[in-house]
C-alpha atoms as one frame of an Amber mdcrd trajectory, in Angstrom:
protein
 101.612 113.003 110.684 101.664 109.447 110.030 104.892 107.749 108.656 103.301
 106.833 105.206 102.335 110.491 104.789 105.653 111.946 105.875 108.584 113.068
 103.482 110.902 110.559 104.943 112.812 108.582 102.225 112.524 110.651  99.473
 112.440 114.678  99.403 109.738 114.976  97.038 106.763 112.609  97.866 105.965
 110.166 100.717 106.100 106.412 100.709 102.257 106.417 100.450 102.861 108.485
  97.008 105.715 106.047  95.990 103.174 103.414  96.364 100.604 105.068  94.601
 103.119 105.987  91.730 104.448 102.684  91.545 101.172 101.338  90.573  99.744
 103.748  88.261 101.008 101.978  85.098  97.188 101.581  83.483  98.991  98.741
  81.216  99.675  96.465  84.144  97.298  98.246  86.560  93.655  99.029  87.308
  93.333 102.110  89.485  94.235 101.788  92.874  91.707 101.471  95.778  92.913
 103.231  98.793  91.792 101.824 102.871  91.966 105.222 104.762  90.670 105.763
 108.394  88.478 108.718 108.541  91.086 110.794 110.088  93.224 110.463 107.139
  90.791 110.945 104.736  92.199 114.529 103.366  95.781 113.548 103.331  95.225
 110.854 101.208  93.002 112.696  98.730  95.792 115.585  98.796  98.711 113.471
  97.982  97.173 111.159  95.617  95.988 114.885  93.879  99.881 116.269  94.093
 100.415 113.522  91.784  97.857 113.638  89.323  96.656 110.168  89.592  93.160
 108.281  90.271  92.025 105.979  93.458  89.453 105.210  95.153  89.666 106.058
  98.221  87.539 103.976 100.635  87.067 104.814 104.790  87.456 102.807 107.777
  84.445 104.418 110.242  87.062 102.397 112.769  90.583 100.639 112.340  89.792
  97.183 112.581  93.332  95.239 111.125  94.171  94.385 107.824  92.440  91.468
 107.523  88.628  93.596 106.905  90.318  96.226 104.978  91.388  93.177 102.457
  88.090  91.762 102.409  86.747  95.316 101.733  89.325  95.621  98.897  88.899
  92.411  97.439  84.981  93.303  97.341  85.273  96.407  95.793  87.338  94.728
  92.726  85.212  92.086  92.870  82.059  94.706  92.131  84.275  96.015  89.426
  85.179  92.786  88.080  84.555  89.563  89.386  88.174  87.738  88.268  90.040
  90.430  89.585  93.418  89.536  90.604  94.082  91.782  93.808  97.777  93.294
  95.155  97.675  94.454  98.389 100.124  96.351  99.607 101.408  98.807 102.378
 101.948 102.299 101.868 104.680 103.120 103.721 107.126 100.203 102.249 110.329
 101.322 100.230 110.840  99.697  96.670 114.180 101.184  95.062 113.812  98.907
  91.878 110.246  99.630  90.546 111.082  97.419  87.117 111.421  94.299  89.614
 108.405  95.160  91.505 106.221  95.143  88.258 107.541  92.140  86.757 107.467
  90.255  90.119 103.824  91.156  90.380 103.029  90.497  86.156 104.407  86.750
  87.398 102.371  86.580  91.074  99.246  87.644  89.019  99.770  85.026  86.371
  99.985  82.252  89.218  96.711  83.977  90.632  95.089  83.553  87.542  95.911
  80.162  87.492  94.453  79.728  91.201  97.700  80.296  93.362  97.722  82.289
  96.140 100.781  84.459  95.536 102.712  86.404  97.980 105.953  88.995  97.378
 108.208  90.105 100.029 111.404  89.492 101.242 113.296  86.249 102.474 112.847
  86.223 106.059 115.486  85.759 108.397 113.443  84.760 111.574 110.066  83.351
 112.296 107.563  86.248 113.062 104.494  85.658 114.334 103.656  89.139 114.021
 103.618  87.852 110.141 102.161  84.635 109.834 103.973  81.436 109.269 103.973
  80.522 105.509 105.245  77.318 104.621 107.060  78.011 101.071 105.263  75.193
  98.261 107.392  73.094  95.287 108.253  75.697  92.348 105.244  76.150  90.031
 106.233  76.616  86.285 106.677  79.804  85.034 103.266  81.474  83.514 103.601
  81.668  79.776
Protein backbone atom coordinates (compact mmCIF):
# COMPACT_ATOMS: atom_id res chain seq x y z
CA UNK A 1 0.00 0.00 0.00
CA UNK A 2 1.43 3.24 -0.73
CA UNK A 3 2.23 5.73 2.16
CA UNK A 4 -0.45 8.34 1.04
CA UNK A 5 -3.05 5.57 1.12
CA UNK A 6 -2.01 4.09 4.45
CA UNK A 7 -3.63 4.90 7.95
CA UNK A 8 -0.44 6.28 9.25
CA UNK A 9 -0.93 9.66 11.06
CA UNK A 10 -4.31 9.60 11.81
CA UNK A 11 -6.57 6.41 12.77
CA UNK A 12 -9.39 7.30 10.70
CA UNK A 13 -8.33 8.41 7.13
CA UNK A 14 -5.00 8.60 5.23
CA UNK A 15 -2.93 11.62 4.41
CA UNK A 16 -4.27 11.39 0.81
CA UNK A 17 -7.92 11.83 2.53
CA UNK A 18 -6.55 14.67 4.81
CA UNK A 19 -5.57 16.30 1.66
CA UNK A 20 -8.62 15.76 -0.04
CA UNK A 21 -10.63 16.97 3.11
CA UNK A 22 -8.59 19.86 3.56
CA UNK A 23 -9.59 21.18 0.29
CA UNK A 24 -13.13 20.48 -0.04
CA UNK A 25 -14.28 23.89 1.29
CA UNK A 26 -16.46 24.78 -2.14
CA UNK A 27 -16.17 28.58 -0.74
CA UNK A 28 -12.43 28.73 -1.20
CA UNK A 29 -12.20 25.64 -3.44
CA UNK A 30 -13.12 24.21 -6.84
CA UNK A 31 -13.18 20.43 -6.77
CA UNK A 32 -10.07 18.77 -6.61
CA UNK A 33 -8.36 17.05 -9.62
CA UNK A 34 -6.60 13.98 -8.57
CA UNK A 35 -2.96 12.58 -10.74
CA UNK A 36 -3.27 8.76 -10.06
CA UNK A 37 -1.09 6.05 -11.81
CA UNK A 38 -3.23 3.38 -13.17
CA UNK A 39 -2.38 1.07 -10.45
CA UNK A 40 -3.88 3.29 -7.97
CA UNK A 41 -6.75 4.08 -9.72
CA UNK A 42 -9.36 2.17 -7.23
CA UNK A 43 -7.80 3.33 -4.06
CA UNK A 44 -8.16 6.68 -4.89
CA UNK A 45 -11.77 6.45 -6.08
CA UNK A 46 -12.46 4.38 -2.71
CA UNK A 47 -11.09 6.85 -0.33
CA UNK A 48 -12.14 9.94 -1.94
CA UNK A 49 -15.89 7.87 -1.81
CA UNK A 50 -15.32 7.03 2.20
CA UNK A 51 -15.48 10.64 2.43
CA UNK A 52 -18.24 11.75 0.48
CA UNK A 53 -16.49 14.25 -1.59
CA UNK A 54 -15.96 15.00 -5.51
CA UNK A 55 -12.54 14.85 -7.75
CA UNK A 56 -11.55 14.20 -10.70
CA UNK A 57 -9.54 11.73 -10.84
CA UNK A 58 -7.14 11.76 -13.83
CA UNK A 59 -4.47 8.58 -14.82
CA UNK A 60 -0.92 8.46 -15.50
CA UNK A 61 -0.75 5.41 -18.40
CA UNK A 62 3.11 5.80 -16.89
CA UNK A 63 4.77 7.81 -13.91
CA UNK A 64 6.60 10.35 -15.58
CA UNK A 65 7.56 13.13 -12.44
CA UNK A 66 5.68 15.85 -11.26
CA UNK A 67 6.52 18.18 -13.59
CA UNK A 68 3.75 16.47 -16.56
CA UNK A 69 1.30 15.67 -13.94
CA UNK A 70 1.30 19.71 -13.24
CA UNK A 71 1.05 20.54 -16.72
CA UNK A 72 -1.80 17.96 -16.97
CA UNK A 73 -3.44 19.65 -13.93
CA UNK A 74 -2.96 23.04 -14.88
CA UNK A 75 -4.68 21.99 -18.36
CA UNK A 76 -7.50 20.45 -17.02
CA UNK A 77 -8.39 23.82 -14.92
CA UNK A 78 -7.46 25.63 -17.64
CA UNK A 79 -10.40 23.66 -19.83
CA UNK A 80 -12.58 24.43 -16.91
CA UNK A 81 -11.62 27.90 -16.62
CA UNK A 82 -9.02 29.65 -18.27
CA UNK A 83 -7.84 32.13 -15.09
CA UNK A 84 -7.72 29.38 -12.87
CA UNK A 85 -5.43 29.83 -10.07
CA UNK A 86 -3.94 26.21 -9.46
CA UNK A 87 -2.62 24.57 -5.81
CA UNK A 88 -0.74 21.72 -6.20
CA UNK A 89 -0.09 19.73 -3.61
CA UNK A 90 1.13 16.25 -2.28
CA UNK A 91 -1.01 13.81 -0.79
CA UNK A 92 0.81 12.33 1.68
CA UNK A 93 1.96 15.78 3.53
CA UNK A 94 0.71 16.40 7.23
CA UNK A 95 -1.05 19.86 7.95
CA UNK A 96 -2.13 19.95 11.79
CA UNK A 97 -3.51 23.62 11.45
CA UNK A 98 -6.00 23.47 8.48
CA UNK A 99 -7.24 27.35 9.34
CA UNK A 100 -3.49 28.41 8.42
CA UNK A 101 -3.36 26.30 5.43
CA UNK A 102 -6.55 28.01 3.94
CA UNK A 103 -5.70 31.44 4.71
CA UNK A 104 -2.06 30.95 3.55
CA UNK A 105 -3.42 29.71 0.27
CA UNK A 106 -6.61 32.66 0.11
CA UNK A 107 -3.19 35.06 0.25
CA UNK A 108 -0.81 32.82 -2.40
CA UNK A 109 -3.93 32.87 -4.73
CA UNK A 110 -4.43 36.58 -4.41
CA UNK A 111 -0.62 37.14 -5.43
CA UNK A 112 -1.42 34.59 -8.36
CA UNK A 113 -4.09 36.60 -9.44
CA UNK A 114 -2.05 39.42 -9.51
CA UNK A 115 0.67 37.43 -11.68
CA UNK A 116 3.02 36.02 -8.85
CA UNK A 117 4.13 32.79 -8.83
CA UNK A 118 3.37 31.71 -5.26
CA UNK A 119 4.81 28.91 -3.38
CA UNK A 120 3.88 27.51 0.47
CA UNK A 121 6.03 25.28 2.41
CA UNK A 122 8.26 25.38 5.07
CA UNK A 123 11.55 27.43 5.82
CA UNK A 124 14.25 25.29 4.74
CA UNK A 125 17.11 24.54 6.70
CA UNK A 126 19.55 23.26 3.93
CA UNK A 127 19.89 23.62 0.23
CA UNK A 128 18.17 20.60 -1.55
CA UNK A 129 18.59 20.01 -4.85
CA UNK A 130 16.20 17.33 -4.71
CA UNK A 131 13.84 20.65 -4.36
CA UNK A 132 14.92 23.26 -6.51
CA UNK A 133 16.75 26.33 -5.49
CA UNK A 134 14.29 29.29 -5.04
CA UNK A 135 15.71 32.50 -4.48
CA UNK A 136 13.08 34.23 -1.93
CA UNK A 137 11.88 37.97 -3.84
CA UNK A 138 11.31 41.62 -1.81
CA UNK A 139 7.84 41.36 0.20
CA UNK A 140 4.89 42.07 -2.12
CA UNK A 141 1.98 44.01 -0.38
CA UNK A 142 -0.60 42.24 1.07
CA UNK A 143 -3.71 41.46 -1.47
CA UNK A 144 -6.66 43.55 -0.42
Amino acid sequence: MPKQFARLVDAERSTFQATLARVSDTSVFAKATVIASAEARFIVAEQRDQLGLAADILLEPQGRDSAAAVAVAALHAAAADPQAVVLILAADHVVPDTVAFVDAVRRAAAGARAGYTMTLGIEPDRPATDYGYIRRGEPIAEAP
